[in-house]
Short mmCIF file of C-alpha atoms and ligand atoms in Angstrom, two decimals:
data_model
loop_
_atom_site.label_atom_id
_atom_site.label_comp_id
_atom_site.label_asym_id
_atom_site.label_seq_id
_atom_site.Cartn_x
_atom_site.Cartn_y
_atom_site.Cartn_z
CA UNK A 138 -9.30 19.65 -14.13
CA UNK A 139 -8.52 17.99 -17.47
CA UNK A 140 -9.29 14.65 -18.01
CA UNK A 141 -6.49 11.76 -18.53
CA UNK A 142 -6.38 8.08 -19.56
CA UNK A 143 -5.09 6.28 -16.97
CA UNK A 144 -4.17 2.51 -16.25
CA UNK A 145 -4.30 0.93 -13.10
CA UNK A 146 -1.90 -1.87 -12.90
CA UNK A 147 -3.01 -4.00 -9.57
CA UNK A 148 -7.11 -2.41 -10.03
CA UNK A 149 -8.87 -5.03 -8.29
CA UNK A 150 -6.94 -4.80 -4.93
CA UNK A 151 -7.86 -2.92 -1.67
CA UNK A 152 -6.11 0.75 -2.89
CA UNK A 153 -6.72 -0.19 -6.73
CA UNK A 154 -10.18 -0.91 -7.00
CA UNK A 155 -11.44 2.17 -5.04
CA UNK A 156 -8.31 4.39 -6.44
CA UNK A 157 -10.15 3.35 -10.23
CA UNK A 158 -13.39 4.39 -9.12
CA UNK A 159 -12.27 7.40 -7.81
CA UNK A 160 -10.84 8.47 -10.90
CA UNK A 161 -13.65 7.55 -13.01
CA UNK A 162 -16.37 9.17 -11.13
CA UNK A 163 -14.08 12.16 -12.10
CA UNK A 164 -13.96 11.62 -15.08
CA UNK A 165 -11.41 10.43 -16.03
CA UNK A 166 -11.14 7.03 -19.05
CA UNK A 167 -10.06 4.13 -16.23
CA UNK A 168 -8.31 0.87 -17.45
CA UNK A 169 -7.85 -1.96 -14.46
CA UNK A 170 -5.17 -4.36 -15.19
CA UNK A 171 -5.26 -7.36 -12.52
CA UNK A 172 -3.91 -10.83 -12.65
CA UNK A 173 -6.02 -11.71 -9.81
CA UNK A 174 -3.04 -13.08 -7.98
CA UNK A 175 -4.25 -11.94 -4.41
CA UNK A 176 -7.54 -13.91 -5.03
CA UNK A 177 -5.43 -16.91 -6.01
CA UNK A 178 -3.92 -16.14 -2.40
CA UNK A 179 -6.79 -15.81 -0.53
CA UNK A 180 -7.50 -19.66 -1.89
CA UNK A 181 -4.14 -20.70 -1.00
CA UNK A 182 -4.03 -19.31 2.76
CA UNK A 183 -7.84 -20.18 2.80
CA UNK A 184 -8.81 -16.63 4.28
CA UNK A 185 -10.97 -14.42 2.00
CA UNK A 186 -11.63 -11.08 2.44
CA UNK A 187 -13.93 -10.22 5.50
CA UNK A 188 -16.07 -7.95 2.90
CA UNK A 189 -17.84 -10.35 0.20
CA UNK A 190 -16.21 -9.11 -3.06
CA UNK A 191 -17.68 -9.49 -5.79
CA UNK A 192 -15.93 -10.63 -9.28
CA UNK A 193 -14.82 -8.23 -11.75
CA UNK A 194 -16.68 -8.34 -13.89
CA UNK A 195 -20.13 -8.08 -11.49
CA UNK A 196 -17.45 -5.16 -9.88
CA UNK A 197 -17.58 -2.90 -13.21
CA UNK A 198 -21.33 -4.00 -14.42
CA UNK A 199 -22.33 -2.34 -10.84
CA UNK A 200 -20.25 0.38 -11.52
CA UNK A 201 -21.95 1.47 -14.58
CA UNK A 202 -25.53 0.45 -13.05
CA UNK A 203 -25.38 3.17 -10.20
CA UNK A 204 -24.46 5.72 -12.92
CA UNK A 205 -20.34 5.35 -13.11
CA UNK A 206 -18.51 5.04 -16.96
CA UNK A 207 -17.53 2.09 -18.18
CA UNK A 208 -14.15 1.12 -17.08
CA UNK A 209 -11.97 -1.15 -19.11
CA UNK A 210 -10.28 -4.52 -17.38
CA UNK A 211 -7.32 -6.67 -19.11
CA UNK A 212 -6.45 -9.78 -16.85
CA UNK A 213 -2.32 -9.40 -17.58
CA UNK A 214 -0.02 -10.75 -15.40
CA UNK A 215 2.14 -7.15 -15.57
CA UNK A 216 5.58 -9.56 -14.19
CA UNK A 217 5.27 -12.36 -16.77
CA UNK A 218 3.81 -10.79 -19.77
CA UNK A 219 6.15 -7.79 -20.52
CA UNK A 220 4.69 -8.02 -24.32
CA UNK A 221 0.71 -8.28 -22.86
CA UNK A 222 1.71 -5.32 -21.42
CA UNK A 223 3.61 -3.72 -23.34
CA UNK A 224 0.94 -3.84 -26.10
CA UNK A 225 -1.64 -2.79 -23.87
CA UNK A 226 0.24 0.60 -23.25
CA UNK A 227 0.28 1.16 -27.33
CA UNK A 228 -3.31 0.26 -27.70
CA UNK A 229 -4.05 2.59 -25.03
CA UNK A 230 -1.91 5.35 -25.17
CA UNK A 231 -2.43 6.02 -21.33
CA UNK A 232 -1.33 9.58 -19.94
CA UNK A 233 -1.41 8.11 -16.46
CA UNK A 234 0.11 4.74 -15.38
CA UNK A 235 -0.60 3.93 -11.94
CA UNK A 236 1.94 0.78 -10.25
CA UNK A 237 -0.44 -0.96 -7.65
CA UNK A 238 0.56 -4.56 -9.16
CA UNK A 239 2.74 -5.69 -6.24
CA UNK A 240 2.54 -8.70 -3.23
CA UNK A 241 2.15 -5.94 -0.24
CA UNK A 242 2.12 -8.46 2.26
CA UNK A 243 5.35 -8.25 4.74
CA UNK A 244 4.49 -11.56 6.57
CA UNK A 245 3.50 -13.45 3.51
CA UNK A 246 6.68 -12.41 2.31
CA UNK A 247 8.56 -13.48 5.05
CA UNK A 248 6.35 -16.87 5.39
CA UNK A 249 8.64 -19.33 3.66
CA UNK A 250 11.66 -19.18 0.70
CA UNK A 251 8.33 -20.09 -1.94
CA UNK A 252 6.99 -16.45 -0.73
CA UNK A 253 9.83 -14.70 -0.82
CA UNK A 254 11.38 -16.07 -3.83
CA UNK A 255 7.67 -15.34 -5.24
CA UNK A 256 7.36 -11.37 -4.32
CA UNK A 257 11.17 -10.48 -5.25
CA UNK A 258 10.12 -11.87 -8.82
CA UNK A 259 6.80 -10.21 -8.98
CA UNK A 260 7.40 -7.39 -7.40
CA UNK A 261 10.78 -6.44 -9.42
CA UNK A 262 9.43 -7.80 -12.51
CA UNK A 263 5.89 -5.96 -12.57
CA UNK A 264 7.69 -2.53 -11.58
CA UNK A 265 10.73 -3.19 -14.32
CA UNK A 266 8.41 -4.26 -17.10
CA UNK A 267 5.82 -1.62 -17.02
CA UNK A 268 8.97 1.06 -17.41
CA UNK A 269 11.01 -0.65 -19.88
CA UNK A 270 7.74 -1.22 -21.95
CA UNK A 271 7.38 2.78 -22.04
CA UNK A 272 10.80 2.84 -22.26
CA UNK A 273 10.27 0.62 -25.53
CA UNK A 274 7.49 3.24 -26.66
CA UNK A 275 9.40 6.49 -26.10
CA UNK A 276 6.28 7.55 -24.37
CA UNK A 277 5.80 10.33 -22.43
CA UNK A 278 3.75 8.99 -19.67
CA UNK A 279 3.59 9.55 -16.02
CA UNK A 280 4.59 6.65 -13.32
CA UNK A 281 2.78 6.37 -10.47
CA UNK A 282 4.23 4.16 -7.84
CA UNK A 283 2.92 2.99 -4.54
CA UNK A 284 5.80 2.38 -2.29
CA UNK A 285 6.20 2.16 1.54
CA UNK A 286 6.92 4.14 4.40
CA UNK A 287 9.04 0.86 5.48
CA UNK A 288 11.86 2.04 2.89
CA UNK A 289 13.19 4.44 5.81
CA UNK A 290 13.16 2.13 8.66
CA UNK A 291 12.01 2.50 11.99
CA UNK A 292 15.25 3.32 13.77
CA UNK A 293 13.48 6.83 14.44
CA UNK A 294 15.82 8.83 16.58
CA UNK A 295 14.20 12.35 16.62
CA UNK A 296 14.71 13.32 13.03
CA UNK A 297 11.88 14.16 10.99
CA UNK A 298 11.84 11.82 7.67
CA UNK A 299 12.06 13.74 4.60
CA UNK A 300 10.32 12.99 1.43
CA UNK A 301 12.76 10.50 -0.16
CA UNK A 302 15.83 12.55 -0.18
CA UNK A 303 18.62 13.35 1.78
CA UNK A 304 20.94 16.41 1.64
CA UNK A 305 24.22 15.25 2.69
CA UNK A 306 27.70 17.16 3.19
CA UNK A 307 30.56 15.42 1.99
CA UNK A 308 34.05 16.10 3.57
CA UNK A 309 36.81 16.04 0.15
CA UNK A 310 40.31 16.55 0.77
CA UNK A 311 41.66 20.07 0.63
CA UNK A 312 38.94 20.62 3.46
CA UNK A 313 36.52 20.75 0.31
CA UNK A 314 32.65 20.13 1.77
CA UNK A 315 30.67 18.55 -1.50
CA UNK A 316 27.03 18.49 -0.70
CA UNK A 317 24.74 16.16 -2.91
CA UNK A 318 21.12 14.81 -2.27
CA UNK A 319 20.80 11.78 -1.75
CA UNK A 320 17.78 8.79 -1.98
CA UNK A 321 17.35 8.54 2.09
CA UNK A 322 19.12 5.25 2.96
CA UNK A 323 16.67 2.61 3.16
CA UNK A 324 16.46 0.49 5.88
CA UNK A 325 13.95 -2.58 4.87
CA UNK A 326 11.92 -4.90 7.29
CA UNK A 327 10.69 -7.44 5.46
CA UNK A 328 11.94 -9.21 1.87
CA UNK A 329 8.83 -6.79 1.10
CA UNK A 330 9.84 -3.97 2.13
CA UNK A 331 13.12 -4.80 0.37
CA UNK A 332 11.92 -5.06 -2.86
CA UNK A 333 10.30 -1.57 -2.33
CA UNK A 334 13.78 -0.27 -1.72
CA UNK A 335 14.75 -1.81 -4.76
CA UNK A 336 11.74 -0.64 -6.85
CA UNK A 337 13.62 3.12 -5.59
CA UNK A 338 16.61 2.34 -7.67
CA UNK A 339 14.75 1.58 -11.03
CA UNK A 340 13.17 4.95 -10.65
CA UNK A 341 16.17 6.63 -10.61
CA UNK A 342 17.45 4.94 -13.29
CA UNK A 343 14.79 5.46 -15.87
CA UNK A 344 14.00 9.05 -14.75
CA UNK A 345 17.54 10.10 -15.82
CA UNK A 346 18.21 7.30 -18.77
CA UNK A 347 14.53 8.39 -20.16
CA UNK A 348 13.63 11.05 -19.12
CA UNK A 349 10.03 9.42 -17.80
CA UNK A 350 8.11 11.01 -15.07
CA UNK A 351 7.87 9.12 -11.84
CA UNK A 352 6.12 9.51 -8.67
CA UNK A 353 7.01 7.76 -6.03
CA UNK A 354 4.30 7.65 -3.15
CA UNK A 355 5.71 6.06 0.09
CA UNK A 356 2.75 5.49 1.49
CA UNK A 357 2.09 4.39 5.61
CA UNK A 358 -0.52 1.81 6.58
CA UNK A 359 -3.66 2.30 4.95
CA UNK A 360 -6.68 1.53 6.96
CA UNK A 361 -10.65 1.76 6.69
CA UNK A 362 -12.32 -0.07 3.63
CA UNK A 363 -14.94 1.96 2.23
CA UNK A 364 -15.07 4.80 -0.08
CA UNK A 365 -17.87 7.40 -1.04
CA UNK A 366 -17.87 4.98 -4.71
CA UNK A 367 -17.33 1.73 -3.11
CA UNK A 368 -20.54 2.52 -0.81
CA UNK A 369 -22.88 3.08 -3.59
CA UNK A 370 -23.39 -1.15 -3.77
CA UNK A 371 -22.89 -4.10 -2.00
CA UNK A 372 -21.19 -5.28 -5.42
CA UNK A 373 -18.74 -2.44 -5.07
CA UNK A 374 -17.66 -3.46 -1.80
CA UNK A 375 -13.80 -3.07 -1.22
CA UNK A 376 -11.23 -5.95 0.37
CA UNK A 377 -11.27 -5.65 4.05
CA UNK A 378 -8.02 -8.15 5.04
CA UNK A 379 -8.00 -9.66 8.43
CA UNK A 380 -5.74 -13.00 8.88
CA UNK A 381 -2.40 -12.80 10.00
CA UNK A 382 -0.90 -12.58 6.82
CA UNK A 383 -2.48 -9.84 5.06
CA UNK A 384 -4.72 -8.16 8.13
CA UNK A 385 -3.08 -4.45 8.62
CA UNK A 386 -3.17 -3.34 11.94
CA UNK A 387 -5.27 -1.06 12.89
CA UNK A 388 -8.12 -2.91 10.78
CA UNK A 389 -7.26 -5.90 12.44
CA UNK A 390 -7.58 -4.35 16.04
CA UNK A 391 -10.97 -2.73 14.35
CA UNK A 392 -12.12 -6.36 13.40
CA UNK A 393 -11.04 -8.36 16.13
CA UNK A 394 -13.05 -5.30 18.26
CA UNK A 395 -16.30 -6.56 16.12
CA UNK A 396 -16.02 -10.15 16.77
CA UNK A 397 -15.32 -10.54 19.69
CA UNK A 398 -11.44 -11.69 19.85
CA UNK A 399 -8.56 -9.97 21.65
CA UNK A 400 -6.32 -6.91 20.50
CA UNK A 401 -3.21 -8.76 18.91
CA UNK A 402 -0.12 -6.50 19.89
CA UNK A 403 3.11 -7.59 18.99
CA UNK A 404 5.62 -7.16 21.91
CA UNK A 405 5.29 -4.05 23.93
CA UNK A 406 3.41 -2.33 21.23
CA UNK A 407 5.93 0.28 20.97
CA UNK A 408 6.38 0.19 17.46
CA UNK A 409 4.99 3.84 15.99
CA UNK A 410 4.15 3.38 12.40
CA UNK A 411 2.37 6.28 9.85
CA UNK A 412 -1.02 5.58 9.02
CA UNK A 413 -3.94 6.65 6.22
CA UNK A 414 -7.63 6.28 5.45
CA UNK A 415 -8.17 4.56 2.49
CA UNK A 416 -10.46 7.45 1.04
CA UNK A 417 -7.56 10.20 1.63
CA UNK A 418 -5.28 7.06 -0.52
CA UNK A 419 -7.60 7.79 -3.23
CA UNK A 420 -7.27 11.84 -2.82
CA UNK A 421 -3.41 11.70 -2.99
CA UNK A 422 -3.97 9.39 -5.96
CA UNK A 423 -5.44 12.32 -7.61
CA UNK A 424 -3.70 14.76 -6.64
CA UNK A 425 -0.51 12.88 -7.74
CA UNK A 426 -1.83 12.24 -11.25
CA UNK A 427 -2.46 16.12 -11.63
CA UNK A 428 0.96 17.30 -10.73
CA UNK A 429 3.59 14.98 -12.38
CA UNK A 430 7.35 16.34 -12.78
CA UNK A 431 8.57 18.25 -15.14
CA UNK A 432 10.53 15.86 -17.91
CA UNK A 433 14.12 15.17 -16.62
CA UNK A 434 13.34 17.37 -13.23
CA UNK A 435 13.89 13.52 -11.41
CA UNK A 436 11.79 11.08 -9.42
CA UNK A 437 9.46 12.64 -7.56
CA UNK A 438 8.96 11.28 -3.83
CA UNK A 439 5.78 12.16 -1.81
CA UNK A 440 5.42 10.33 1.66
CA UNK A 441 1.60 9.87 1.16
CA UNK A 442 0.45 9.37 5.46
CA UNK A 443 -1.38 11.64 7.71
CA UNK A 444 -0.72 10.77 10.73
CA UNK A 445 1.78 8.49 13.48
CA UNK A 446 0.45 5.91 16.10
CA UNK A 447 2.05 3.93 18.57
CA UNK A 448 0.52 0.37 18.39
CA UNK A 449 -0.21 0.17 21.59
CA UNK A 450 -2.25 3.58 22.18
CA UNK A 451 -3.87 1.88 18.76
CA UNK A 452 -5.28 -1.10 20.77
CA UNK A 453 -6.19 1.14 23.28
CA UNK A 454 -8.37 3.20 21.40
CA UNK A 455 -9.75 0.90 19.62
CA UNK A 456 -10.75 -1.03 23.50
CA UNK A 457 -12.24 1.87 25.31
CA UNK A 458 -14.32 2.72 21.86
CA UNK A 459 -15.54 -1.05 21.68
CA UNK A 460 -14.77 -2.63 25.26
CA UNK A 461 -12.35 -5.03 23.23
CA UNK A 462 -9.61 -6.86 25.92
CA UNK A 463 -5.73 -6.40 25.15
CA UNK A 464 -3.45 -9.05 24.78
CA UNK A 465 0.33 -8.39 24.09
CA UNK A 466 1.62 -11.77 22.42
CA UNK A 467 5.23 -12.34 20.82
CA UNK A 468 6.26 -10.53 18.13
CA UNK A 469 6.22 -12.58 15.31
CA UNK A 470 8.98 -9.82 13.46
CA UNK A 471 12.73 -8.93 13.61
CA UNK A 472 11.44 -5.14 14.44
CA UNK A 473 12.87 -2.56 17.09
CA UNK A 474 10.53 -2.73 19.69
CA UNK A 475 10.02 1.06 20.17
CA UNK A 476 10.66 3.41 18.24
CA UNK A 477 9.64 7.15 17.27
CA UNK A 478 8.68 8.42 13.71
CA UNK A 479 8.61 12.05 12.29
CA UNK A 480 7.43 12.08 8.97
CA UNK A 481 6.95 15.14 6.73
CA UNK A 482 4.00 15.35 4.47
CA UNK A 483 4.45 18.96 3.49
CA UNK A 484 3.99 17.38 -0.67
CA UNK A 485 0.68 16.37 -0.29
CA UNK A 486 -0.78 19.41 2.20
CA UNK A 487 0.68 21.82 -0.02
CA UNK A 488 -1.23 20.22 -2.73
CA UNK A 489 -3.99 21.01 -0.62
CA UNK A 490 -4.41 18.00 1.07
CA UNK A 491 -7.40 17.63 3.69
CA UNK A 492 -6.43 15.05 5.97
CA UNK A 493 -8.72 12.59 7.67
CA UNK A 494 -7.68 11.61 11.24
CA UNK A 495 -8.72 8.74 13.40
CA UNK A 496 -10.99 10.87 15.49
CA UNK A 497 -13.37 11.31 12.74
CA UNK A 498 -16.32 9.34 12.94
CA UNK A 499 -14.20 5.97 10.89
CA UNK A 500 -13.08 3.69 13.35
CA UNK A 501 -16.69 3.22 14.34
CA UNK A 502 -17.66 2.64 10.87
CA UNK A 503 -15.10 0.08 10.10
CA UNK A 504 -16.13 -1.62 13.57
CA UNK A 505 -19.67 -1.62 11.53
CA UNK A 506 -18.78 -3.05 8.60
CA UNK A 507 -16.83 -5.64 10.41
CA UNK A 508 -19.41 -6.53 12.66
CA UNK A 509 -21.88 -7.03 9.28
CA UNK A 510 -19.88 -9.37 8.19
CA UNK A 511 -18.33 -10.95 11.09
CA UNK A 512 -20.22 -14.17 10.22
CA UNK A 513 -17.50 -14.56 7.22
CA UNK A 514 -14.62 -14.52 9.76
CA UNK A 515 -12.47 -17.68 10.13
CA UNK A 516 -11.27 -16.87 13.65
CA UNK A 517 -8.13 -19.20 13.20
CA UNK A 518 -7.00 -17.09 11.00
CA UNK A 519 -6.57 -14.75 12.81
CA UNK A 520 -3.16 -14.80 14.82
CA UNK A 521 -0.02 -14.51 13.13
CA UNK A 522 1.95 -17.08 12.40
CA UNK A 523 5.26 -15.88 9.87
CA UNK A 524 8.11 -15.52 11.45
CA UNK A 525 10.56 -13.42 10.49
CA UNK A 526 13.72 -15.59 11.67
CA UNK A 527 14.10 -19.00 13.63
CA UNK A 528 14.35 -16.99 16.82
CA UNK A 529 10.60 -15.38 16.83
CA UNK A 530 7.78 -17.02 18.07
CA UNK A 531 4.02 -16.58 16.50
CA UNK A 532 2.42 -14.13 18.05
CA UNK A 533 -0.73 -16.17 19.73
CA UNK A 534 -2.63 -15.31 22.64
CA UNK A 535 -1.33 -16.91 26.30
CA UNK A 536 -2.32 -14.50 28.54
CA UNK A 537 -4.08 -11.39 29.26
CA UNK A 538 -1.87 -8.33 30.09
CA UNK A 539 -4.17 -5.49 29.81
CA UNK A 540 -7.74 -4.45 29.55
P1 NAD B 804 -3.56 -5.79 -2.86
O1 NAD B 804 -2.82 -7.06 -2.74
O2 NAD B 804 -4.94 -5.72 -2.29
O3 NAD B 804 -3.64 -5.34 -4.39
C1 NAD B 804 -2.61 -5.58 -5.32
C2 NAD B 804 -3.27 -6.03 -6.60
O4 NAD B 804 -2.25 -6.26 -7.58
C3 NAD B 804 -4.04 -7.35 -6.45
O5 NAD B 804 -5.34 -7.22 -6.97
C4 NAD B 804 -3.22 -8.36 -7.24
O6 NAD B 804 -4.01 -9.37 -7.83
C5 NAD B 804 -2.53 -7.47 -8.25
N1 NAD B 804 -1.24 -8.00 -8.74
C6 NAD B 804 -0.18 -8.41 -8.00
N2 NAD B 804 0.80 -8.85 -8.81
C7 NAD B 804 0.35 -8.69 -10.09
C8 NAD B 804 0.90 -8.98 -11.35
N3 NAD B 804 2.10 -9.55 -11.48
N4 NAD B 804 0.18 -8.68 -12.46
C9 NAD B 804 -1.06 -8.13 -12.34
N5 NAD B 804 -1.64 -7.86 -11.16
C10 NAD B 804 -0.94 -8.14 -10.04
O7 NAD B 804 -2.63 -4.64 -2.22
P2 NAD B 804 -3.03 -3.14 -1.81
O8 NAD B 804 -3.21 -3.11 -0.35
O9 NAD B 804 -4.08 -2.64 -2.70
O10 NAD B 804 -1.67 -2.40 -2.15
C11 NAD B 804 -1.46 -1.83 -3.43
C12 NAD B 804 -0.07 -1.22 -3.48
O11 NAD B 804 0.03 -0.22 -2.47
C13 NAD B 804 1.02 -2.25 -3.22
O12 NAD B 804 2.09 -2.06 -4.10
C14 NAD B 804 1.44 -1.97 -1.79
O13 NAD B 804 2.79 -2.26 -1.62
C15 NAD B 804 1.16 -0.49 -1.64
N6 NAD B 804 0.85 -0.12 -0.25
C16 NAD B 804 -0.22 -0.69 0.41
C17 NAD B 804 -0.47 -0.34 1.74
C18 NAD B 804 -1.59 -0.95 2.54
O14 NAD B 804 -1.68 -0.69 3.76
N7 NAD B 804 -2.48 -1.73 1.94
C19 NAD B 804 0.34 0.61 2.38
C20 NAD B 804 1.42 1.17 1.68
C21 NAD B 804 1.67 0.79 0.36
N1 USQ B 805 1.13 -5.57 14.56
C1 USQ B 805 0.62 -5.85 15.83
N2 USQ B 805 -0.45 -6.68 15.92
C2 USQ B 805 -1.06 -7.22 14.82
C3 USQ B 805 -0.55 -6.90 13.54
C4 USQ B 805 0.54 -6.08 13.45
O1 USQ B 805 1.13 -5.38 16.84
O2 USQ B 805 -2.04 -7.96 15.00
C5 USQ B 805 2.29 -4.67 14.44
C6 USQ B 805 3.44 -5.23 13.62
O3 USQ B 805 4.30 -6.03 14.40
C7 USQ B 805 4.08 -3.95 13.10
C8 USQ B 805 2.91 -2.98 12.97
O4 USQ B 805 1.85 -3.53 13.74
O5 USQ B 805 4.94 -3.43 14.06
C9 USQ B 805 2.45 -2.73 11.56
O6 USQ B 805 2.12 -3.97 10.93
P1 USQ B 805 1.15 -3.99 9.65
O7 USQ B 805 0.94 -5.40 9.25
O8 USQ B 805 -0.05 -3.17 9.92
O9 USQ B 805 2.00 -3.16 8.57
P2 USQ B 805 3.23 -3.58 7.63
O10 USQ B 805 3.64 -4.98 7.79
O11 USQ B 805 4.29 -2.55 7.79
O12 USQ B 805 2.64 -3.45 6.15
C10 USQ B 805 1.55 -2.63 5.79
C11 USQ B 805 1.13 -3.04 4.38
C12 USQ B 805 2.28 -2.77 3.41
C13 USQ B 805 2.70 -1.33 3.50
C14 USQ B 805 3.05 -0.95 4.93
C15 USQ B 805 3.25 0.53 5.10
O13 USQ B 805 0.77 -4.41 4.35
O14 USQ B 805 1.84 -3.06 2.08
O15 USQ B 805 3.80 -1.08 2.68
O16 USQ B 805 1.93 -1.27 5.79
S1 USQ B 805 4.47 0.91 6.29
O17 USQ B 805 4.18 0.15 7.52
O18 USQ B 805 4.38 2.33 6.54
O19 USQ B 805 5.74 0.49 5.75
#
């Protein structure tokens, strides 16, 4: 494997900060950029991670104490400082630039016009910046975005997603078929989720204005929180998010299992969404850094999940392995309430790929770590309370349905 330079934009988040040490213990030269805007939100919504983490730079002394390299960190806010950035990338001279920097959070963005107004700016700014600055360079360096599984929708019908494209046949006149492939029509829940879709069209424009390799890695709900790196010391501890904003799903059933609250599902529970651990997030990572495109060959999409849950069958999983109650409260979202989803993931397998799966031993540890720090957890925090449009309600407990 050769080794490669490699900035991560958005480092100190819950896929950066174990993606970085991932890399490094491989040996590859790491360089965390981080604004520390999500800390800044933690303050704001008054809900800090469930895990203690520590600051960045205890984070990286830790990291060389248990035997890792030292890994750089430039506090840059990637949307606001195009020339920060930019002149980082020239210092550097980075093979790899990985595009974590983003506000992830589809009910934060949907919370009020502040948030949204907020993540379309970040968001679109962080993503446009970092490739007009190598655009600026005339580097050749490979993009590595983290996008969503949300850009396709859930409108799931029986057909099995494809990764990022579609081939479509065209009917001309002269009963001429033209066929052409297509991004896959996205289909955005949340102003989040929207600027993802957006984030889609940049790509395509730089990969055929400039040439620039770009990966695109539409990735599904990443759960768990530790890694094999992040478990060497309590200072390397990842995020584990719980409150209503931030809290993913299947973590959130996983925490609410430890201290003692009801499962939260939305509605029926019907929506089916494509999930990941966070240590095969770090694999892909890797594996996406060592096979970039070909200059000019186009953006290169990889739908980085390994497997499809119903939320309710989630909850119920997650109740007969802890005894946990489920509650189904309103659904807080403008989202179909059922729906199927076929994804392919042939990119990654074919890359050879290992999947982890839910049966493996994890949910009990995340339970663990929950339950370790379960002391930390503000339980008023814990419902959620965005709505996605005047007509939803927030989705708090009023009755039990199910046990
Ligand atoms: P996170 O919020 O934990 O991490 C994002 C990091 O980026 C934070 O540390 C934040 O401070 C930083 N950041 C944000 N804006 C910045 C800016 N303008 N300049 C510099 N730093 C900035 O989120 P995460 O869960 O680690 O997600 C990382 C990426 O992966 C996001 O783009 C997200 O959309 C994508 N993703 C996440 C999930 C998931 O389940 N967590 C699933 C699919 C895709
Ligand atoms: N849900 C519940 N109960 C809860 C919380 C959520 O039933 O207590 C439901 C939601 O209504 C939704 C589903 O679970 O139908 C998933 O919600 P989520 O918060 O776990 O995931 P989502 O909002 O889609 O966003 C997360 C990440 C985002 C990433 C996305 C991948 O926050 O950064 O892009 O997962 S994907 O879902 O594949 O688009």
């Amino acid at each position: 494997m050769s080794t490669k330079k490699i900035i991560v934009l958005g480092g100190d988040g819950f896929c950066g900060w174990p993606t970085s040490l991932y890399l490094s213990a491989q040996g590859h030269e790491v360089h965390i950029v981080d604004n520390m805007s999500r800390r800044e939100i933690d303050q704001e919504l008054n809900a800090d991670s469930l895990t203690p983490i520590a600051s960045m730079d205890d984070r990286l002394a830790a990291w060389e104490e248990t035997g890792g390299e030292k890994i750089g960190f430039h506090n840059i806010d990637v949307a606001a400082d195009y020339h920060g950035l930019r002149d980082l990338i020239e210092d550097i001279q980075p093979d790899t630039v990985i595009q974590f920097a983003e506000q992830r959070a589809a009910p934060y963005s949907m919370k009020n016009e502040t948030a949204k107004v907020y993540t379309v700016n970040n968001n679109i700014s962080a993503t446009h910046n970092l490739l007009a600055a190598i655009a600026e360079l005339r580097a050749d360096i490979h993009v590595v975005h983290l996008g969503t599984m949300g850009v396709y929708g859930y409108d799931g019908d029986g057909l099995q997603i494809p990764e990022g494209y579609l081939r479509v046949y065209v009917p001309g006149e002269n009963r001429d078929i033209f066929q052409r492939d297509i991004l896959y029509p996205t289909n955005p829940g949340s102003v989040y989720h929207m600027t993802k879709s957006m984030d889609q069209l940049m790509f395509q424009f730089y990969a055929k204005n400039d040439h620039m390799r770009i990966t695109d890695l539409h990735q599904g709900i990443v759960w768990g929180t530790q890694t094999a790196e992040t478990r060497r010391d309590e200072r390397l501890i990842n995020r584990f998010d719980y409150d209503g904003d931030y809290g993913t799903v299947l973590n959130r059933f996983l925490m609410q299992a430890a201290v003692g609250h009801p499962l939260t599902v939305h509605g029926t529970g019907g929506q089916t969404r494509a999930f990941i651990h966070i240590q095969d997030t770090v694999q892909c990572l890797a594996l996406a850094i060592a096979n970039p495109p070909a200059k000019g060959e186009g953006v290169k999409i990889l739908n980085q999940m390994t497997e499809t849950h119903r939320v309710r069958d989630l909850a119920h999983l997650v109740a007969e392995a802890s005894g946990a109650k489920v509650e189904m409260v309103d659904n807080p979202r403008n989202e179909a309430a059922e729906n199927d989803l076929d994804v392919s993931n042939k990119g990654f397998i074919d890359l050879g790929l290992e999947p982890m799966t839910l049966k493996e031993g994890l949910l009990t540890e995340t339970i663990e770590v929950s339950q370790k720090y379960a002391h930390r957890c503000r339980m008023e925090m814990i419902p959620c309370v965005s709505t996605w449009t005047d007509n939803q309600k927030p989705g708090v407990i009023t009755q039990i349905a199910a046990e």
